[in-house]
Tab-separated table of C-alpha atoms in Angstrom:
chain	number	residue	atom	x	y	z
X	1	MET	CA	-4.947	8.050	-22.574
X	2	THR	CA	-2.258	5.387	-22.473
X	3	VAL	CA	-0.029	4.902	-19.459
X	4	SER	CA	3.392	3.409	-19.889
X	5	ASN	CA	3.234	0.900	-17.046
X	6	GLY	CA	6.854	1.253	-16.175
X	7	SER	CA	8.794	0.508	-19.363
X	8	GLU	CA	10.106	4.038	-19.602
X	9	ALA	CA	10.255	6.983	-17.211
X	10	ASN	CA	11.841	10.336	-18.016
X	11	GLY	CA	13.976	8.943	-20.782
X	12	HIS	CA	15.185	5.922	-18.807
X	13	THR	CA	14.269	2.737	-20.672
X	14	THR	CA	14.070	-0.085	-18.136
X	15	THR	CA	12.884	-3.623	-17.597
X	16	ARG	CA	10.750	-2.428	-14.699
X	17	ARG	CA	8.243	-4.923	-13.385
X	18	SER	CA	4.670	-4.233	-14.434
X	19	LEU	CA	1.829	-3.707	-11.966
X	20	PRO	CA	-0.594	-6.624	-12.247
X	21	CYS	CA	-4.183	-6.455	-11.060
X	22	GLY	CA	-4.795	-7.945	-7.649
X	23	ILE	CA	-4.017	-7.537	-3.953
X	24	TYR	CA	-1.027	-5.590	-2.633
X	25	ALA	CA	0.072	-5.230	0.987
X	26	PRO	CA	1.592	-2.069	2.444
X	27	THR	CA	4.108	-4.025	4.480
X	28	MET	CA	4.743	-3.457	8.154
X	29	THR	CA	8.225	-2.367	9.233
X	30	PHE	CA	9.443	-4.506	12.113
X	31	PHE	CA	11.673	-3.324	14.937
X	32	ASP	CA	13.700	-4.845	17.742
X	33	PRO	CA	11.403	-4.699	20.805
X	34	GLU	CA	14.156	-3.287	23.019
X	35	THR	CA	16.231	-0.987	20.805
X	36	GLU	CA	13.601	-0.112	18.171
X	37	GLU	CA	16.247	-0.661	15.477
X	38	LEU	CA	15.162	-2.233	12.179
X	39	ASP	CA	14.629	-5.997	12.371
X	40	ILE	CA	15.798	-6.879	8.880
X	41	PRO	CA	15.411	-10.685	9.188
X	42	THR	CA	11.755	-10.308	10.193
X	43	ILE	CA	11.150	-7.748	7.439
X	44	LYS	CA	12.454	-10.315	4.953
X	45	GLN	CA	10.469	-13.164	6.511
X	46	HIS	CA	7.274	-11.143	6.263
X	47	ALA	CA	7.839	-10.187	2.623
X	48	GLU	CA	8.351	-13.816	1.700
X	49	ARG	CA	5.208	-14.937	3.554
X	50	LEU	CA	3.096	-12.353	1.743
X	51	ALA	CA	4.484	-13.234	-1.667
X	52	LYS	CA	3.837	-16.935	-1.067
X	53	ALA	CA	0.241	-16.061	-0.151
X	54	GLY	CA	-0.342	-14.887	-3.715
X	55	LEU	CA	-0.117	-11.113	-3.467
X	56	ALA	CA	0.380	-9.212	-6.715
X	57	GLY	CA	2.914	-6.801	-5.215
X	58	LEU	CA	4.222	-5.131	-2.072
X	59	VAL	CA	4.372	-1.543	-0.899
X	60	THR	CA	7.242	-0.576	1.379
X	61	MET	CA	7.348	2.496	3.594
X	62	GLY	CA	3.683	3.388	3.395
X	63	SER	CA	1.550	4.386	6.363
X	64	ASN	CA	1.488	0.822	7.721
X	65	GLY	CA	5.254	0.738	7.280
X	66	GLU	CA	5.642	3.635	9.732
X	67	ALA	CA	7.458	5.710	7.129
X	68	ILE	CA	6.958	8.779	9.304
X	69	HIS	CA	9.008	7.051	12.021
X	70	CYS	CA	11.929	6.113	9.759
X	71	THR	CA	14.960	7.972	8.494
X	72	ARG	CA	15.648	8.134	4.782
X	73	GLU	CA	18.465	5.631	5.246
X	74	GLU	CA	16.086	3.229	6.971
X	75	LYS	CA	13.502	3.595	4.221
X	76	VAL	CA	16.142	2.652	1.673
X	77	ALA	CA	17.303	-0.277	3.828
X	78	VAL	CA	13.764	-1.666	4.159
X	79	THR	CA	13.163	-1.506	0.414
X	80	ARG	CA	16.516	-3.124	-0.303
X	81	ALA	CA	15.812	-5.930	2.168
X	82	THR	CA	12.357	-6.504	0.700
X	83	ARG	CA	13.709	-6.782	-2.828
X	84	GLU	CA	16.421	-9.165	-1.657
X	85	ALA	CA	13.870	-11.340	0.125
X	86	LEU	CA	11.550	-11.527	-2.864
X	87	ASP	CA	14.366	-12.365	-5.257
X	88	ALA	CA	15.845	-14.993	-2.939
X	89	ALA	CA	12.440	-16.682	-2.635
X	90	GLY	CA	11.965	-16.765	-6.413
X	91	PHE	CA	9.524	-13.860	-6.700
X	92	THR	CA	11.714	-11.871	-9.054
X	93	THR	CA	8.780	-10.435	-11.006
X	94	THR	CA	6.848	-9.191	-7.951
X	95	PRO	CA	6.852	-5.375	-8.076
X	96	ILE	CA	7.625	-3.077	-5.172
X	97	ILE	CA	5.950	0.310	-4.779
X	98	VAL	CA	7.886	2.561	-2.390
X	99	GLY	CA	6.378	5.249	-0.190
X	100	ALA	CA	8.693	8.135	-1.042
X	101	THR	CA	6.884	11.234	0.189
X	102	GLU	CA	9.004	14.033	1.611
X	103	GLY	CA	7.967	17.590	2.329
X	104	SER	CA	9.801	19.193	-0.571
X	105	VAL	CA	10.001	18.543	-4.284
X	106	LYS	CA	13.787	18.212	-4.018
X	107	GLY	CA	13.684	15.723	-1.150
X	108	THR	CA	11.002	13.604	-2.792
X	109	ILE	CA	12.917	13.393	-6.074
X	110	GLU	CA	16.048	12.361	-4.194
X	111	LEU	CA	14.178	9.587	-2.378
X	112	CYS	CA	12.621	8.424	-5.655
X	113	LYS	CA	16.104	8.055	-7.112
X	114	GLN	CA	17.367	6.201	-4.051
X	115	SER	CA	14.331	3.922	-4.159
X	116	GLU	CA	15.111	2.958	-7.731
X	117	ALA	CA	18.717	2.172	-6.822
X	118	VAL	CA	17.669	-0.473	-4.265
X	119	GLY	CA	15.020	-2.241	-6.303
X	120	GLY	CA	11.882	-0.125	-6.122
X	121	ASP	CA	9.717	-0.153	-9.250
X	122	TYR	CA	7.181	2.626	-8.522
X	123	VAL	CA	6.660	5.257	-5.850
X	124	LEU	CA	3.565	6.095	-3.800
X	125	LEU	CA	3.257	9.804	-3.012
X	126	LEU	CA	1.009	11.808	-0.714
X	127	PRO	CA	0.351	15.483	-1.426
X	128	PRO	CA	2.489	17.859	0.681
X	129	SER	CA	0.615	19.063	3.751
X	130	TYR	CA	2.857	20.518	6.463
X	131	PHE	CA	2.166	24.073	5.296
X	132	ARG	CA	-1.511	23.236	4.895
X	133	PRO	CA	-2.922	26.770	4.340
X	134	GLN	CA	-0.622	27.236	1.345
X	135	MET	CA	-1.396	23.849	-0.222
X	136	ASP	CA	-4.093	24.842	-2.688
X	137	GLU	CA	-4.741	22.948	-5.908
X	138	GLU	CA	-2.093	24.913	-7.808
X	139	ALA	CA	0.553	24.002	-5.242
X	140	ILE	CA	-0.439	20.337	-5.255
X	141	VAL	CA	-0.406	20.127	-9.050
X	142	GLY	CA	2.951	21.895	-9.070
X	143	TYR	CA	4.407	19.434	-6.564
X	144	PHE	CA	3.303	16.287	-8.352
X	145	THR	CA	4.212	17.635	-11.791
X	146	ALA	CA	7.697	18.671	-10.710
X	147	VAL	CA	8.353	15.308	-9.087
X	148	ALA	CA	6.897	13.379	-12.019
X	149	ASP	CA	9.102	15.334	-14.414
X	150	GLU	CA	12.252	14.175	-12.621
X	151	SER	CA	11.477	10.870	-10.920
X	152	PRO	CA	13.042	7.798	-12.536
X	153	LEU	CA	10.148	5.768	-11.110
X	154	PRO	CA	6.493	6.117	-12.159
X	155	ILE	CA	4.187	7.611	-9.541
X	156	VAL	CA	1.069	6.273	-7.867
X	157	LEU	CA	-0.836	9.104	-6.163
X	158	TYR	CA	-1.923	8.477	-2.574
X	159	ASN	CA	-5.238	10.018	-1.575
X	160	TYR	CA	-5.418	9.651	2.203
X	161	PRO	CA	-6.950	12.780	3.767
X	162	GLY	CA	-6.413	11.527	7.311
X	163	ALA	CA	-2.629	11.603	6.883
X	164	VAL	CA	-2.338	15.017	5.223
X	165	ALA	CA	-4.330	17.498	7.306
X	166	GLY	CA	-7.548	16.732	5.459
X	167	ILE	CA	-6.353	17.293	1.880
X	168	ASP	CA	-8.730	15.227	-0.231
X	169	MET	CA	-7.903	15.241	-3.928
X	170	ASP	CA	-11.147	15.126	-5.900
X	171	SER	CA	-11.724	13.194	-9.105
X	172	ASP	CA	-11.232	16.244	-11.327
X	173	LEU	CA	-7.766	16.850	-9.875
X	174	LEU	CA	-6.772	13.187	-10.044
X	175	ILE	CA	-7.901	12.946	-13.674
X	176	LYS	CA	-5.934	16.097	-14.487
X	177	LEU	CA	-2.782	14.714	-12.865
X	178	ALA	CA	-3.248	11.406	-14.704
X	179	GLU	CA	-2.466	13.227	-17.951
X	180	HIS	CA	1.203	13.230	-16.932
X	181	PRO	CA	2.896	10.195	-18.533
X	182	ASN	CA	4.844	9.416	-15.363
X	183	ILE	CA	1.750	9.313	-13.107
X	184	VAL	CA	0.343	5.819	-13.480
X	185	GLY	CA	-2.213	5.304	-10.733
X	186	THR	CA	-3.988	6.369	-7.554
X	187	LYS	CA	-4.558	4.676	-4.208
X	188	PHE	CA	-7.988	5.615	-2.843
X	189	THR	CA	-7.619	5.339	0.924
X	190	CYS	CA	-10.312	7.999	1.102
X	191	GLY	CA	-12.717	5.074	0.629
X	192	SER	CA	-14.785	6.857	-2.009
X	193	THR	CA	-15.953	4.292	-4.532
X	194	GLY	CA	-17.663	7.058	-6.499
X	195	LYS	CA	-14.373	8.892	-6.900
X	196	LEU	CA	-12.596	5.671	-7.842
X	197	THR	CA	-15.293	4.933	-10.408
X	198	ARG	CA	-14.953	8.356	-12.047
X	199	VAL	CA	-11.154	8.205	-12.192
X	200	ALA	CA	-11.102	4.612	-13.439
X	201	LEU	CA	-13.582	5.503	-16.180
X	202	ALA	CA	-11.778	8.668	-17.273
X	203	THR	CA	-8.361	6.983	-17.357
X	204	ASN	CA	-9.575	3.695	-18.865
X	205	ALA	CA	-7.928	1.964	-15.916
X	206	LYS	CA	-6.559	-1.541	-16.092
X	207	THR	CA	-8.935	-4.260	-14.866
X	208	PRO	CA	-8.697	-8.060	-14.611
X	209	SER	CA	-10.493	-8.315	-17.951
X	210	SER	CA	-8.889	-5.426	-19.812
X	211	GLU	CA	-5.416	-3.949	-20.053
X	212	GLY	CA	-6.990	-0.567	-20.727
X	213	SER	CA	-4.524	2.291	-20.598
X	214	GLY	CA	-2.478	0.613	-17.885
X	215	TYR	CA	-3.522	3.184	-15.282
X	216	MET	CA	-4.016	1.573	-11.848
X	217	ALA	CA	-7.006	2.531	-9.702
X	218	PHE	CA	-6.345	0.974	-6.298
X	219	GLY	CA	-8.867	0.647	-3.517
X	220	GLY	CA	-7.085	1.521	-0.284
X	221	ILE	CA	-8.874	-0.745	2.205
X	222	CYS	CA	-9.655	-4.451	1.865
X	223	ASP	CA	-13.174	-4.019	3.193
X	224	PHE	CA	-14.297	-2.678	-0.173
X	225	THR	CA	-12.559	-5.163	-2.471
X	226	VAL	CA	-15.710	-6.261	-4.299
X	227	GLN	CA	-16.872	-2.654	-4.495
X	228	THR	CA	-13.565	-1.692	-6.107
X	229	LEU	CA	-13.969	-4.404	-8.721
X	230	VAL	CA	-17.530	-3.311	-9.456
X	231	SER	CA	-16.258	0.252	-9.859
X	232	GLY	CA	-13.729	-0.697	-12.523
X	233	GLY	CA	-10.741	-0.769	-10.185
X	234	SER	CA	-7.380	-2.405	-10.756
X	235	GLY	CA	-6.360	-3.668	-7.342
X	236	ILE	CA	-6.335	-3.205	-3.590
X	237	ILE	CA	-3.513	-1.887	-1.402
X	238	ALA	CA	-4.690	-2.809	2.064
X	239	GLY	CA	-3.175	-3.106	5.517
X	240	GLY	CA	-5.333	-6.122	6.270
X	241	ALA	CA	-3.373	-8.085	3.677
X	242	ASN	CA	-0.474	-8.136	6.151
X	243	VAL	CA	-2.565	-10.399	8.375
X	244	MET	CA	-4.982	-12.253	6.102
X	245	PRO	CA	-3.482	-12.081	2.609
X	246	LYS	CA	-5.001	-15.333	1.377
X	247	VAL	CA	-8.520	-14.247	2.293
X	248	CYS	CA	-7.972	-10.926	0.512
X	249	VAL	CA	-6.740	-12.740	-2.590
X	250	LYS	CA	-9.629	-15.222	-2.433
X	251	VAL	CA	-12.254	-12.455	-2.417
X	252	TRP	CA	-10.572	-10.886	-5.443
X	253	ASN	CA	-10.232	-14.139	-7.347
X	254	LEU	CA	-13.785	-15.312	-6.662
X	255	TYR	CA	-15.205	-12.144	-8.164
X	256	VAL	CA	-12.839	-12.253	-11.160
X	257	GLU	CA	-13.849	-15.878	-11.773
X	258	GLY	CA	-17.496	-14.832	-11.912
X	259	LYS	CA	-18.395	-16.371	-8.531
X	260	THR	CA	-20.079	-13.187	-7.426
X	261	GLU	CA	-22.232	-14.511	-4.589
X	262	GLU	CA	-19.285	-16.365	-3.046
X	263	ALA	CA	-17.135	-13.260	-3.346
X	264	ILE	CA	-19.756	-11.108	-1.644
X	265	ALA	CA	-20.195	-13.632	1.174
X	266	LEU	CA	-16.465	-13.786	1.847
X	267	GLN	CA	-16.194	-10.008	1.528
X	268	LYS	CA	-18.572	-9.705	4.473
X	269	VAL	CA	-16.323	-11.908	6.603
X	270	LEU	CA	-13.269	-9.939	5.522
X	271	SER	CA	-14.912	-6.585	6.209
X	272	ARG	CA	-16.001	-7.677	9.673
X	273	GLY	CA	-12.521	-8.893	10.578
X	274	ASP	CA	-10.668	-5.997	9.024
X	275	TRP	CA	-12.564	-3.514	11.195
X	276	PHE	CA	-10.789	-4.868	14.288
X	277	LEU	CA	-7.450	-4.188	12.581
X	278	THR	CA	-8.512	-0.760	11.357
X	279	LYS	CA	-9.586	0.335	14.830
X	280	ALA	CA	-6.375	-0.935	16.423
X	281	ALA	CA	-4.182	0.563	13.679
X	282	ILE	CA	-0.480	-0.314	13.426
X	283	ALA	CA	-0.018	-1.606	16.958
X	284	GLY	CA	-3.047	-3.877	16.609
X	285	THR	CA	-2.081	-5.157	13.177
X	286	LYS	CA	1.384	-6.066	14.434
X	287	GLN	CA	-0.083	-7.860	17.423
X	288	ALA	CA	-2.521	-9.733	15.186
X	289	ILE	CA	0.470	-10.986	13.197
X	290	GLN	CA	2.158	-11.891	16.488
X	291	SER	CA	-0.904	-13.810	17.674
X	292	TYR	CA	-1.311	-15.884	14.530
X	293	PHE	CA	2.195	-16.108	13.028
X	294	GLY	CA	4.574	-15.711	15.950
X	295	TYR	CA	6.228	-12.446	14.954
X	296	GLY	CA	5.138	-8.833	14.739
X	297	GLY	CA	6.292	-6.930	17.766
X	298	TYR	CA	5.539	-3.288	18.390
X	299	PRO	CA	5.486	0.076	16.617
X	300	ARG	CA	8.017	2.762	17.339
X	301	ARG	CA	7.149	5.275	20.008
X	302	PRO	CA	5.174	7.456	20.482
X	303	LEU	CA	2.659	4.822	19.304
X	304	LYS	CA	1.597	2.892	22.375
X	305	ARG	CA	1.850	-0.818	23.001
X	306	LEU	CA	-1.490	-2.510	23.538
X	307	GLU	CA	-2.563	-4.115	26.769
X	308	LYS	CA	-3.149	-7.875	26.894
X	309	ALA	CA	-6.951	-7.638	26.927
X	310	ARG	CA	-6.963	-5.524	23.770
X	311	ILE	CA	-4.626	-7.936	22.013
X	312	GLU	CA	-6.869	-10.864	22.919
X	313	SER	CA	-9.915	-8.933	21.700
X	314	ILE	CA	-8.311	-8.325	18.310
X	315	ALA	CA	-7.303	-11.970	17.967
X	316	GLU	CA	-10.861	-13.022	18.744
X	317	GLY	CA	-12.342	-10.407	16.415
X	318	ILE	CA	-10.453	-11.724	13.408
X	319	ARG	CA	-10.784	-15.396	14.342
X	320	GLU	CA	-13.416	-16.227	11.697
X	321	ALA	CA	-11.348	-14.682	8.922
X	322	MET	CA	-8.158	-16.310	10.219
X	323	GLU	CA	-9.736	-19.767	10.287
X	324	ILE	CA	-10.450	-19.323	6.592
X	325	GLU	CA	-6.934	-17.914	6.064
X	326	LYS	CA	-5.387	-21.014	7.608
X	327	SER	CA	-7.556	-23.270	5.440
X	328	LEU	CA	-6.460	-21.732	2.147
């Protein structure tokens, strides 16, 4: 199979940015601590910091971006602000993948179109799950096919069972969906390297050493970066890259450069530190950014704000990784 990595989608020839191999961050969405309104200046500041750290691309309005807490208008505003920030800082070729999942085919297509209008290059889509008993494989295939038929942006599938009532798309289904020319990748937040390996092999996924078909097989957590590379993966989309992007990039680059033992050693440090962020989720990741970079704030309610002792514990837990981050 050959995937058109963004040059054409549903008859629309574009100059869409390609998806390079490497590390991507699902960016946090920042809010005013009092009003909980979007903090656009901080959103832009964060996007610029991540791009300067060497990330291959950004994902707006994913799980870490609290998409579920944002209106459609806010999702569009965040993507627009991110594109503006990247362009203003000189990162005009850095692609943006937009989380554009809505419950219906119609709503998702509309958000895909709006995402394109404000500078999005690709969309990241979860399977529909609200009416879970009715979401069998036929319904899921129907949803993704209908959206892919109409979306002006190519689609990266998002396999994250924890966010969709346990729906876990297996490798057979993902390989079947990959036959659609407008479905160009999968993010494996399920953490299954075996599944990633099978899909990457069947799709001839892009790797640092081979363009392959152009299909992107993304690991979904930075604590299995080396494992993703070993499995024939294309990149990582990981929340930890919001906090320690340079360490994430260094692990990737060491392995690509053939420095396997160094990559594995640094992967262990990254995995140990990332666990503190994973356990503390969005609130903890934001506070880690606050502790080390002076901004971050809080999630929208009903997510709780962390107590001081927990914040200090997270900062201490990632200290080793952050000392390396600051040295790079």
